[in-house]
Coordinates of C-alpha atoms in Angstrom, one line a residue:
Chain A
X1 CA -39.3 5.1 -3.2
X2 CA -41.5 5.1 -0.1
X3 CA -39.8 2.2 1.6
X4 CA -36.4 4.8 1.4
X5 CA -38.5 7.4 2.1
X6 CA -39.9 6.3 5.5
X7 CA -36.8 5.0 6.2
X8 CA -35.2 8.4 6.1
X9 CA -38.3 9.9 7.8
X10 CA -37.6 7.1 10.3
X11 CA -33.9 7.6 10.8
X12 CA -34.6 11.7 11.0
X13 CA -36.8 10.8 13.7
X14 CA -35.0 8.5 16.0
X15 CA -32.9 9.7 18.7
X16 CA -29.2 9.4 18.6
X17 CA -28.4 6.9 20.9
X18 CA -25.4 7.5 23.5
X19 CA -23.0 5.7 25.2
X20 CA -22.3 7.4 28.3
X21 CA -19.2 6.5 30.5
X22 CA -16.4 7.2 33.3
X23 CA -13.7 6.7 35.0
X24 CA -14.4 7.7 38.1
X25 CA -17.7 5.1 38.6
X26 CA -21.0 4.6 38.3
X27 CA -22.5 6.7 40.7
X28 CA -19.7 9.7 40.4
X29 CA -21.6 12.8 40.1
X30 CA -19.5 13.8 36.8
X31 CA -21.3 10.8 35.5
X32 CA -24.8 11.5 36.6
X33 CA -24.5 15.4 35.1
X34 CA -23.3 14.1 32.0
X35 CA -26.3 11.4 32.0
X36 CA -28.4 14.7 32.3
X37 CA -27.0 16.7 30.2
X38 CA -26.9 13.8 27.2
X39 CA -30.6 13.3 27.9
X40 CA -31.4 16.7 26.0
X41 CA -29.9 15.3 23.2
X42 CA -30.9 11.6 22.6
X43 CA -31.3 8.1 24.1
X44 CA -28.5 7.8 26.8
X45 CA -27.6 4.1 27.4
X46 CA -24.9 3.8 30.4
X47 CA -22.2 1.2 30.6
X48 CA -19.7 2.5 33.7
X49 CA -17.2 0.9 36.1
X50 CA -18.9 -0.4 39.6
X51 CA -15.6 0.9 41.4
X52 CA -13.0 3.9 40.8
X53 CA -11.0 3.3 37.9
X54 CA -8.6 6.5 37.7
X55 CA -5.5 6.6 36.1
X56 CA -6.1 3.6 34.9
X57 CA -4.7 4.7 31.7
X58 CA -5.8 2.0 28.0
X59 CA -5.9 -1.0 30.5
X60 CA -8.3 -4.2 29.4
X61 CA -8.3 -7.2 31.5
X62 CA -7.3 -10.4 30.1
X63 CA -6.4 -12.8 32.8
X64 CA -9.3 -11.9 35.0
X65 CA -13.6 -12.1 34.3
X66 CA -15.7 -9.3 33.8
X67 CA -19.2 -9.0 35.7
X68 CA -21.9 -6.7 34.7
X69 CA -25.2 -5.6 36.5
X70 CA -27.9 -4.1 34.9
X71 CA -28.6 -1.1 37.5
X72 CA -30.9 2.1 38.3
X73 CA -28.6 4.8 39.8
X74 CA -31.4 7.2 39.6
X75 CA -34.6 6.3 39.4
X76 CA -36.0 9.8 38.4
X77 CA -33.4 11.4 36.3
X78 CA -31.3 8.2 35.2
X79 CA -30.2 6.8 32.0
X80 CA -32.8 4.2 29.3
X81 CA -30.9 1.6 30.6
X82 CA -27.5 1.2 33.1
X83 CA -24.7 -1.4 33.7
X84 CA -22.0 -1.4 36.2
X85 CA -18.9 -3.1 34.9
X86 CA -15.9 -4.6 37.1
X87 CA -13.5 -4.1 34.4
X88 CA -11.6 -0.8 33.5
X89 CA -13.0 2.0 31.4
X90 CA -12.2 0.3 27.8
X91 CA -13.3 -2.6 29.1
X92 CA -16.8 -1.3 29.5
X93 CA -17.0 0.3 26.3
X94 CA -16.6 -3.2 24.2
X95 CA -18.9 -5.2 26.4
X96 CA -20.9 -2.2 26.1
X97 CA -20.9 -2.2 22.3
X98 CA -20.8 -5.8 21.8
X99 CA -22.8 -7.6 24.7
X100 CA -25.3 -4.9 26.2
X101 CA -26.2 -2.1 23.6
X102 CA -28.9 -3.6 21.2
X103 CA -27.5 -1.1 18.3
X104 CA -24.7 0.5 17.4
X105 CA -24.6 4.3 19.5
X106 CA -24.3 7.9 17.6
X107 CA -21.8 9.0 20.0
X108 CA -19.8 7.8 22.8
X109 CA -19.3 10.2 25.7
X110 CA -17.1 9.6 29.1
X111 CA -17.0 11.2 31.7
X112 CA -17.7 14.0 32.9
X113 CA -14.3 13.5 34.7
X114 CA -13.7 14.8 38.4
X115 CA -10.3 16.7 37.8
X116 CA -7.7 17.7 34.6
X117 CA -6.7 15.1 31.8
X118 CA -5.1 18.1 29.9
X119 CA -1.7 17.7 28.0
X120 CA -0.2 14.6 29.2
X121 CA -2.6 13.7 32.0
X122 CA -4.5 12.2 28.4
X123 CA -2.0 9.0 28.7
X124 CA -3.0 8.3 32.2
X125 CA -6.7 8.7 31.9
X126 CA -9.2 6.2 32.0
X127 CA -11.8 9.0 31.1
X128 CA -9.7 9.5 27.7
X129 CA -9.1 5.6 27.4
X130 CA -12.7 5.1 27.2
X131 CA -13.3 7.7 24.5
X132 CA -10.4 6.2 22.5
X133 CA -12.1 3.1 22.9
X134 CA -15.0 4.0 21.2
X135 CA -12.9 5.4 18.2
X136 CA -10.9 3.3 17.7
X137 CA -14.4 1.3 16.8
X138 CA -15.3 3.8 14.4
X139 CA -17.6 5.8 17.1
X140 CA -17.7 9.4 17.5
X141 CA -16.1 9.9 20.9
X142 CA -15.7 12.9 23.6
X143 CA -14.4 12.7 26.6
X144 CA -15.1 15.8 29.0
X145 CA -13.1 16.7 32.1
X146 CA -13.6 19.2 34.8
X147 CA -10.3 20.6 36.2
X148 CA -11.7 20.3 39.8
X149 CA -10.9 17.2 42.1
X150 CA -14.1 18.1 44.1
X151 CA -17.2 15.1 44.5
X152 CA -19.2 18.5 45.1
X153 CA -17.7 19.7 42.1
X154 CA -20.5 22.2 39.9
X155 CA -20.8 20.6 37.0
X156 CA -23.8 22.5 35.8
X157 CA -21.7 25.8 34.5
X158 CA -20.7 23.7 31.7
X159 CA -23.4 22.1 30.6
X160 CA -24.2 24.5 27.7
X161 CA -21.1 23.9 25.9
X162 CA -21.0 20.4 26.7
X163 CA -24.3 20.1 24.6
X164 CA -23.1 22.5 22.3
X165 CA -19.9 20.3 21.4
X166 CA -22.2 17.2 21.2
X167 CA -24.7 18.4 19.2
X168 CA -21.8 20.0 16.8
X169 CA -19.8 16.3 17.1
X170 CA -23.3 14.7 16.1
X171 CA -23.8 17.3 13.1
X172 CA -20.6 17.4 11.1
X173 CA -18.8 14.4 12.5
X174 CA -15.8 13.8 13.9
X175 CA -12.8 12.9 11.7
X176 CA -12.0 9.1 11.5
X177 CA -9.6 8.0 13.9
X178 CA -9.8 11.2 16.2
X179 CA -12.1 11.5 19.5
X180 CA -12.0 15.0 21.4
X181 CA -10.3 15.4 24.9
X182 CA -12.5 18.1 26.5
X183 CA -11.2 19.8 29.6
X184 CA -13.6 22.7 31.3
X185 CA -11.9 25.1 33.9
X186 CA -13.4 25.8 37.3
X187 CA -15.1 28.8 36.5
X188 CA -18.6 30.0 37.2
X189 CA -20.9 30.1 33.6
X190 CA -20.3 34.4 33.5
X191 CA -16.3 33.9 33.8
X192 CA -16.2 30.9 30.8
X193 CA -14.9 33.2 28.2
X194 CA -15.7 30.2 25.2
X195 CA -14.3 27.4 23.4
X196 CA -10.4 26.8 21.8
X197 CA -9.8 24.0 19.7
X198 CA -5.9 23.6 21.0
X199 CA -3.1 21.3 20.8
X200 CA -1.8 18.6 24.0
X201 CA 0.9 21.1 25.9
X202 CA 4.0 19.7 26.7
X203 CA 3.9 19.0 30.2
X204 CA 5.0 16.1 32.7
X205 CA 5.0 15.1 36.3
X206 CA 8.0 15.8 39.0
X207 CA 7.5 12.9 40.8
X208 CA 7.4 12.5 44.1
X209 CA 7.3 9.2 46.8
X210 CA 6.0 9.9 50.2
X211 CA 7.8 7.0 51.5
X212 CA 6.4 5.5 55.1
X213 CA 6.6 2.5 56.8
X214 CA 3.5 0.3 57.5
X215 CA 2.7 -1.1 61.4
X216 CA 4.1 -4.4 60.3
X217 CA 7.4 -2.3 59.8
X218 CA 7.2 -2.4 56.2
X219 CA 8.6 0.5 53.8
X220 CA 6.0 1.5 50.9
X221 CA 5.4 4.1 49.2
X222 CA 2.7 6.7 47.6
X223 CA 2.9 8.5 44.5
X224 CA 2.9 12.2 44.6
X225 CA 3.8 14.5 42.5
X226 CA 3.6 18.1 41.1
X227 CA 2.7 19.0 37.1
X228 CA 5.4 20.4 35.3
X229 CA 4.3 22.7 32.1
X230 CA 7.1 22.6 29.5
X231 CA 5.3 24.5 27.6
X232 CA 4.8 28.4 26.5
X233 CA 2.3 27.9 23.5
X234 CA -0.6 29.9 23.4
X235 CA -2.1 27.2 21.2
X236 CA -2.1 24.6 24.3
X237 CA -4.9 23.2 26.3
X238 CA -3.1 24.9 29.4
X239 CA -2.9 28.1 28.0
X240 CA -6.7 27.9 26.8
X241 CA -7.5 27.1 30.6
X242 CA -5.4 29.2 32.5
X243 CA -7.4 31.9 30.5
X244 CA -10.2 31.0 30.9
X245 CA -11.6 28.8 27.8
X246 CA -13.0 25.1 27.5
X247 CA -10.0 23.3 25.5
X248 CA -10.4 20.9 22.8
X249 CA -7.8 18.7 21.7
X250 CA -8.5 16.5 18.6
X251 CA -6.6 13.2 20.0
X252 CA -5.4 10.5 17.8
X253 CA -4.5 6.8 18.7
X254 CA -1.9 6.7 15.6
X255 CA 0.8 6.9 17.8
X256 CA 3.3 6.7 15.1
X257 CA 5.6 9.7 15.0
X258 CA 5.7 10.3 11.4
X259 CA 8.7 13.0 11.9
X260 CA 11.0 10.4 13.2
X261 CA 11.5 7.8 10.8
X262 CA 13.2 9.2 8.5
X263 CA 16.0 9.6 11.3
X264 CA 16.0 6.8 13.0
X265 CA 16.3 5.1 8.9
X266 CA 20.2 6.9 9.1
X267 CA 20.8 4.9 11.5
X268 CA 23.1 1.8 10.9
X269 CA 20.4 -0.7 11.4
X270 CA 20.1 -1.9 7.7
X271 CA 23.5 -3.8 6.9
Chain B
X1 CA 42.1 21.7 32.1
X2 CA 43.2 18.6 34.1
X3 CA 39.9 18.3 35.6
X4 CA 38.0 18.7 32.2
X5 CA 40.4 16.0 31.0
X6 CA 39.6 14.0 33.8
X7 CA 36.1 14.5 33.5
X8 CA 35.9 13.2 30.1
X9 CA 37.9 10.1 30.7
X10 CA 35.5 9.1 33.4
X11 CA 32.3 9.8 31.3
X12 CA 33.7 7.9 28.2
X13 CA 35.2 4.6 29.9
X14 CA 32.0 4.7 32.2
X15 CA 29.3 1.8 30.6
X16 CA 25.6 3.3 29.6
X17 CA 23.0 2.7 32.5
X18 CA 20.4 0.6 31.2
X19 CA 17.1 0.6 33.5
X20 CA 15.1 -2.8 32.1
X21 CA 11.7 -3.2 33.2
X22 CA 8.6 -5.1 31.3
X23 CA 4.6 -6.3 31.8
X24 CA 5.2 -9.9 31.9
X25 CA 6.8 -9.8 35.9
X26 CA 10.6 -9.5 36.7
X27 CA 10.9 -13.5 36.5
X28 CA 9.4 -13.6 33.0
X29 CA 12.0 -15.2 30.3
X30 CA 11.8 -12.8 28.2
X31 CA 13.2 -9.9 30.8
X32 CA 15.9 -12.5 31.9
X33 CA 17.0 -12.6 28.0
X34 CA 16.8 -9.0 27.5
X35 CA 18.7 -8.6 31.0
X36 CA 21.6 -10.7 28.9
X37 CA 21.7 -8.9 26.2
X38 CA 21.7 -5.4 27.9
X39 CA 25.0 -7.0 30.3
X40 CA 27.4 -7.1 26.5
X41 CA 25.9 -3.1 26.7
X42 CA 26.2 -1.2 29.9
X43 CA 25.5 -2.1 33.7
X44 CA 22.2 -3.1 33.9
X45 CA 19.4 -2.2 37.0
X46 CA 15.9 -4.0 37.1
X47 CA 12.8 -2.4 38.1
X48 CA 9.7 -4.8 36.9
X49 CA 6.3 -5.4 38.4
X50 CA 6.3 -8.3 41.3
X51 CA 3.1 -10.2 39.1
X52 CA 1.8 -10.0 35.2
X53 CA 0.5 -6.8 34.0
X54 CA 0.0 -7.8 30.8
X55 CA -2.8 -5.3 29.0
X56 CA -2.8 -2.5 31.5
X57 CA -1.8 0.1 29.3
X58 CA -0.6 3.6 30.4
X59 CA -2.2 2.8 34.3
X60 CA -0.2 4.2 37.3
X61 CA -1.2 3.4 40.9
X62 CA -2.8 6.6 42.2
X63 CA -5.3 5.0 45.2
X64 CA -2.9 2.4 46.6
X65 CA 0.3 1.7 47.9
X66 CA 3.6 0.9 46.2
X67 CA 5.8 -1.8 47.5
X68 CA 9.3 -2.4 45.9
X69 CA 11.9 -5.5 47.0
X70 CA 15.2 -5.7 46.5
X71 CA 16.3 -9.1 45.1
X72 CA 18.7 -11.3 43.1
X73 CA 16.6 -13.6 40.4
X74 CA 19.4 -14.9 38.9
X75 CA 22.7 -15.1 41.0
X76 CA 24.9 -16.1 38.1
X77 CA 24.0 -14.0 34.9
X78 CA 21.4 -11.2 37.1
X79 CA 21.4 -7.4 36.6
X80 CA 23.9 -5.5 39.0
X81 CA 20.8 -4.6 41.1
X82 CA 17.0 -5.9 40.8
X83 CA 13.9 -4.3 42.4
X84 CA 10.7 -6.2 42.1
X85 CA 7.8 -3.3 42.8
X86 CA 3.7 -4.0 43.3
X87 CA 2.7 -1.4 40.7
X88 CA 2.2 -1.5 37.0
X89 CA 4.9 -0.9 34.4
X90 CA 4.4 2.8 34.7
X91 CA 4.8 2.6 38.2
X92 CA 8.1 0.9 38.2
X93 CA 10.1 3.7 35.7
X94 CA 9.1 6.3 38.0
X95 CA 9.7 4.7 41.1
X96 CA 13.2 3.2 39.8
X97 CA 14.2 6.8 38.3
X98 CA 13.4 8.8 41.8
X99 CA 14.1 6.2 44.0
X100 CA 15.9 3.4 43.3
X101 CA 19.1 4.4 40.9
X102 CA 21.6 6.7 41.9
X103 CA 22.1 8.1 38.8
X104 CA 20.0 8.8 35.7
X105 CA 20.0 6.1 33.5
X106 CA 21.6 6.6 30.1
X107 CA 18.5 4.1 28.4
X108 CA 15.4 2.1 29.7
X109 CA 14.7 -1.2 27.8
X110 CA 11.4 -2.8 28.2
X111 CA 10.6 -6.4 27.3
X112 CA 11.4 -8.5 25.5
X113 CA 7.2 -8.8 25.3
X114 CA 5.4 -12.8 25.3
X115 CA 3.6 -11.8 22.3
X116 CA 3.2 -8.8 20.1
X117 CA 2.6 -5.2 20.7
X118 CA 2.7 -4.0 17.0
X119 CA -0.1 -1.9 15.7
X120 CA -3.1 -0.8 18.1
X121 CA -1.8 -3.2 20.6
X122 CA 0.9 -0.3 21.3
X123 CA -2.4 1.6 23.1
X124 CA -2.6 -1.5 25.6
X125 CA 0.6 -2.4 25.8
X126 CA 2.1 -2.2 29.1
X127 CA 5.5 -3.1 27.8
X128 CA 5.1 -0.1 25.7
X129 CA 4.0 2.2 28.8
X130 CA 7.3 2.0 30.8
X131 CA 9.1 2.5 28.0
X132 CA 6.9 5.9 27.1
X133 CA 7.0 6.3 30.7
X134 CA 10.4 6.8 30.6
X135 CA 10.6 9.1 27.5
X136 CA 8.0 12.2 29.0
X137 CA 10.9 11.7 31.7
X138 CA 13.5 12.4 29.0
X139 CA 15.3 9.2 28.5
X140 CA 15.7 6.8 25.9
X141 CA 13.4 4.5 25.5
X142 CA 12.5 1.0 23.9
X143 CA 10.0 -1.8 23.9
X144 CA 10.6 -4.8 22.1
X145 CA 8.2 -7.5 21.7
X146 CA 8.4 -11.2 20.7
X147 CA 5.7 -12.2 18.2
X148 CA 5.5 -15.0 19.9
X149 CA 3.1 -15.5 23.5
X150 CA 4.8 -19.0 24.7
X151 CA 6.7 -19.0 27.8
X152 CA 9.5 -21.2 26.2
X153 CA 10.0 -18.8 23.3
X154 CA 13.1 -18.4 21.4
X155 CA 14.6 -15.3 22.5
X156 CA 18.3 -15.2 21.2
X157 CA 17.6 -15.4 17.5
X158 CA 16.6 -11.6 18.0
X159 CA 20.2 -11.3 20.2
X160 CA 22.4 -9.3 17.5
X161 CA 18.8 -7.6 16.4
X162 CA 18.3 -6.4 19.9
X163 CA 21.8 -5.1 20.8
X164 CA 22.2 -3.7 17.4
X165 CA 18.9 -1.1 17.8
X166 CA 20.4 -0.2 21.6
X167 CA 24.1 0.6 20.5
X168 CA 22.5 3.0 17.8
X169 CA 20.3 4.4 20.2
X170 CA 22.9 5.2 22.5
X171 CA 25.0 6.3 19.9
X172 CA 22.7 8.6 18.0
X173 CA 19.9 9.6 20.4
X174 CA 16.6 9.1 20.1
X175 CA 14.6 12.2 19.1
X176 CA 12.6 14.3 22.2
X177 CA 9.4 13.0 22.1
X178 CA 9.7 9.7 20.5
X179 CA 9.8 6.1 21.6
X180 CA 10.6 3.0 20.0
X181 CA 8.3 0.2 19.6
X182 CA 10.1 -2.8 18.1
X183 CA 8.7 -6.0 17.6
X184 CA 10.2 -9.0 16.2
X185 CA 8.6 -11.8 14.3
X186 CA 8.7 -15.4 15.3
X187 CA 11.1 -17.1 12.7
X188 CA 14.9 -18.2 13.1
X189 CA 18.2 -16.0 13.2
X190 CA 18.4 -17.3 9.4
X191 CA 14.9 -16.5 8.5
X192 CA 15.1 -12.7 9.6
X193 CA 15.5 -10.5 7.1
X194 CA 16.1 -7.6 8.6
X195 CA 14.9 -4.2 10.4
X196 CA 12.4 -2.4 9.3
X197 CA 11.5 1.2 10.4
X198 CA 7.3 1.7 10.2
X199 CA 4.5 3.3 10.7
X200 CA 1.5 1.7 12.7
X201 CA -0.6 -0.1 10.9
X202 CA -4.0 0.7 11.1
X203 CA -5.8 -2.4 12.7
X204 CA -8.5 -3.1 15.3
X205 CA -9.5 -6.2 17.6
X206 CA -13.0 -7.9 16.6
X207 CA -14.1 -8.3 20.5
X208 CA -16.0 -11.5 20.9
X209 CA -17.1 -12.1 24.4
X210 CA -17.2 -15.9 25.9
X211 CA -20.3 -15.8 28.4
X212 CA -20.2 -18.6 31.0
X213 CA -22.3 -18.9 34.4
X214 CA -20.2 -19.4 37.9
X215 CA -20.5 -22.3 40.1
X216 CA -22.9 -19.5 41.8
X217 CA -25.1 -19.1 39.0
X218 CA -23.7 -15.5 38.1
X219 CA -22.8 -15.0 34.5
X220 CA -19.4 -13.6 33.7
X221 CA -17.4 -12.7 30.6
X222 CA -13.7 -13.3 29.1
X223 CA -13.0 -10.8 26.7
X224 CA -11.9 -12.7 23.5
X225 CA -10.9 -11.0 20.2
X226 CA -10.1 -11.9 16.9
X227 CA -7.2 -9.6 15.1
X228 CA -8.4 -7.3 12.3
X229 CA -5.6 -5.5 10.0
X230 CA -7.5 -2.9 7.8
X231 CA -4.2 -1.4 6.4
X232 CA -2.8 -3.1 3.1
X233 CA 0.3 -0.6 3.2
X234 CA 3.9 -1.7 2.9
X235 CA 5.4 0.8 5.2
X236 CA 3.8 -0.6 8.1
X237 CA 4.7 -2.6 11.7
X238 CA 2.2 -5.7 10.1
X239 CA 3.2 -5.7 7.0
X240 CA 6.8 -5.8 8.0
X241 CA 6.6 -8.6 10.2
X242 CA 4.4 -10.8 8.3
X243 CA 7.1 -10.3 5.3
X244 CA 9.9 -11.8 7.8
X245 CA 11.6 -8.1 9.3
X246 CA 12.0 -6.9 13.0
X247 CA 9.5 -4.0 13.0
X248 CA 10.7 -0.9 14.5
X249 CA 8.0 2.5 14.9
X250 CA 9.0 5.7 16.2
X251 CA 5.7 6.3 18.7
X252 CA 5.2 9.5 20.5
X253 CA 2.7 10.9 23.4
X254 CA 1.7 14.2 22.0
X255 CA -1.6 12.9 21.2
X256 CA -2.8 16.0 19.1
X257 CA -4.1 15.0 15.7
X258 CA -2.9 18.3 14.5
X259 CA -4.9 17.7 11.2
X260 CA -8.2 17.7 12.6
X261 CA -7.8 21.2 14.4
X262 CA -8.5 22.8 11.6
X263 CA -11.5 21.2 10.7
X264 CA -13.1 21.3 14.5
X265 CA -12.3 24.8 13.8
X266 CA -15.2 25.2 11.4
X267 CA -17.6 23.7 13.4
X268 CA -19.9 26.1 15.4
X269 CA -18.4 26.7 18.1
X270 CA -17.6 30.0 19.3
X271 CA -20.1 32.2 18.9

């Protein structure tokens, strides 16, 4: 009896332990509110990418190495412990989890992203890869986005409800084999008018390629593009920020669409 | 009325448009075969990545430059037109559907994968990108994959397999929304049993990282894994293909784990 019960005194006592990580780098100022945020909360252990890794969508790297460097961004305000990572977003997350971390982390958090990943920016983003990661090994997983592009971006209006929905995630769980796509609208702390809990809209990208040619004459080309909502739900993400709310969208990496197979099993496939 | 007339004469004797791209590069075997099969089908135009993306998941090229190359891999049996481009998998659909093909393509095909993409792997999977790539845009879309990671692999016993899953496709639609992620296990024309439609198994990769020290003295990692299925259903992709059938799962990007909204809904949130 009192081995269990200092055990449970032990467990009540220790911090949670979390996993804190990016897309956008180690020293992205997303990244470093997040790391000061999480530290109200528990142990913060950082495993982030040593360069930009946006859009980098679910990539690993498998025909290359992976380097890590045990760091100190911040000296005064930073993490336990830091590592910069040359791989991609995922890939920091399982050497993070099974090479640096010494135990197993309450909660995985990434980000906090500099710009959307809000209805179908969530394929694209290495912010949301990250967080998938994580759940995909049976962590509890956020990732948190801030619809502005800005390095100076303010961060800070947010960080009550980004404590709020970790503290919540740490308390009742998240459901097994969902992580939560957070996006935070640019809006001072007075004009955030709360939380919705919201489905992915249906959205896409009209391309665009700026085409040019390099001084070697060369033609290339850059990506552009301009979002496209296809969507008029007031159940979305995009609704919940275009009024004003912090969206939530429970985020699964089942990708099977259940819907379909009965009719794609009328097809003639089966003689 | 004669125009009508005309109009429909054209559309119906006119072949499908298949775009075929892949991860593996656009000199990889198993693209060459798939660029075969799809010639018995419709005209067929190549977009593929200049160099192996294998494992880069949904990443597009946001920070860099794209290059694209028109060229002629194989003079006797090629596609009508071939692009090689510098970008990932994702890259390539968007860049072949604004830029490179004059029309809209009535199918994109990607593949045939060295090696499987059934279960998570579809989260990783760049063969699996382009082809969701091309479904946000609207089109058709498949990725098949050959259980099987040699470079010498036996691609025609899937032949009949393959052009049997397009013509339905083109004949019945695939449903908004939906890809297909086919994969086909490695056993003879006479050994395969036969198509299976699936869920996605639930599965995971045991990470397991090989450390080793560079002729500089710097450690470095390779990210090994071992497979873990932790699904013993019979409707799913790994169950089909270790019991001799082509696997084929209807996978979607609405991420939304509509089932957990509910239950984030209760936590304490919005007060």
């Amino acid at each position: 009896m009192k081995n269990v019960f200092l055990q449970h005194k032990l467990c009540s006592m220790q911090k949670p332990l979390i996993l804190v990580t990016n897309d956008d780098g180690i020293t992205a100022p997303g990244l470093r509110a997040l790391v000061k945020f999480m530290k109200e909360v528990g142990d913060v252990f950082v495993v982030a990418p040593d360069s930009p890794q946006s859009g980098m969508g679910h990539a690993i790297t498998l025909d290359n190495t992976l380097y890590s460097k045990k760091m100190k961004v911040d000296l005064m305000n930073g993490a336990k412990e830091e590592y910069s990572c040359s791989g991609t977003p995922a890939d920091c997350v399982k050497l993070g989890l099974q090479e640096l971390l010494d135990r197993r982390p309450n909660l995985c958090v990434s980000g906090i992203n500099h710009g959307s990943n809000s209805s179908i920016n969530v394929i694209y983003s290495g912010t949301m890869s990250a967080a998938i990661e994580a759940g995909i090994e049976g962590i509890p997983a956020i990732g948190f986005s801030l619809c502005d592009y800005s390095w100076e971006a303010d961060f800070d209006q947010a960080k009550e409800s980004i404590i709020k929905i970790v503290k919540e995630a740490l308390e009742n769980g998240i459901p097994k084999g969902v992580v939560l796509n957070v996006n935070i609208p640019k809006l001072s702390k007075k004009e955030l008018k709360g939380i919705k809990i919201c489905r992915q809209a249906r959205a896409n990208w009209k391309e665009k390629f700026d085409k040019r040619t390099n001084p070697m004459g060369k033609d290339y080309y850059w990506l552009t593009g301009e979002f496209e909502l296809l969507d008029k739900g007031e159940d979305t993400d995009e609704w919940a920020l275009a009024n004003g709310y912090i969206s939530v969208v429970p985020t699964q990496f089942d990708l099977t669409a259940h819907h379909a197979i009965q009719h794609i099993n009328n097809w003639n496939l089966h003689e």
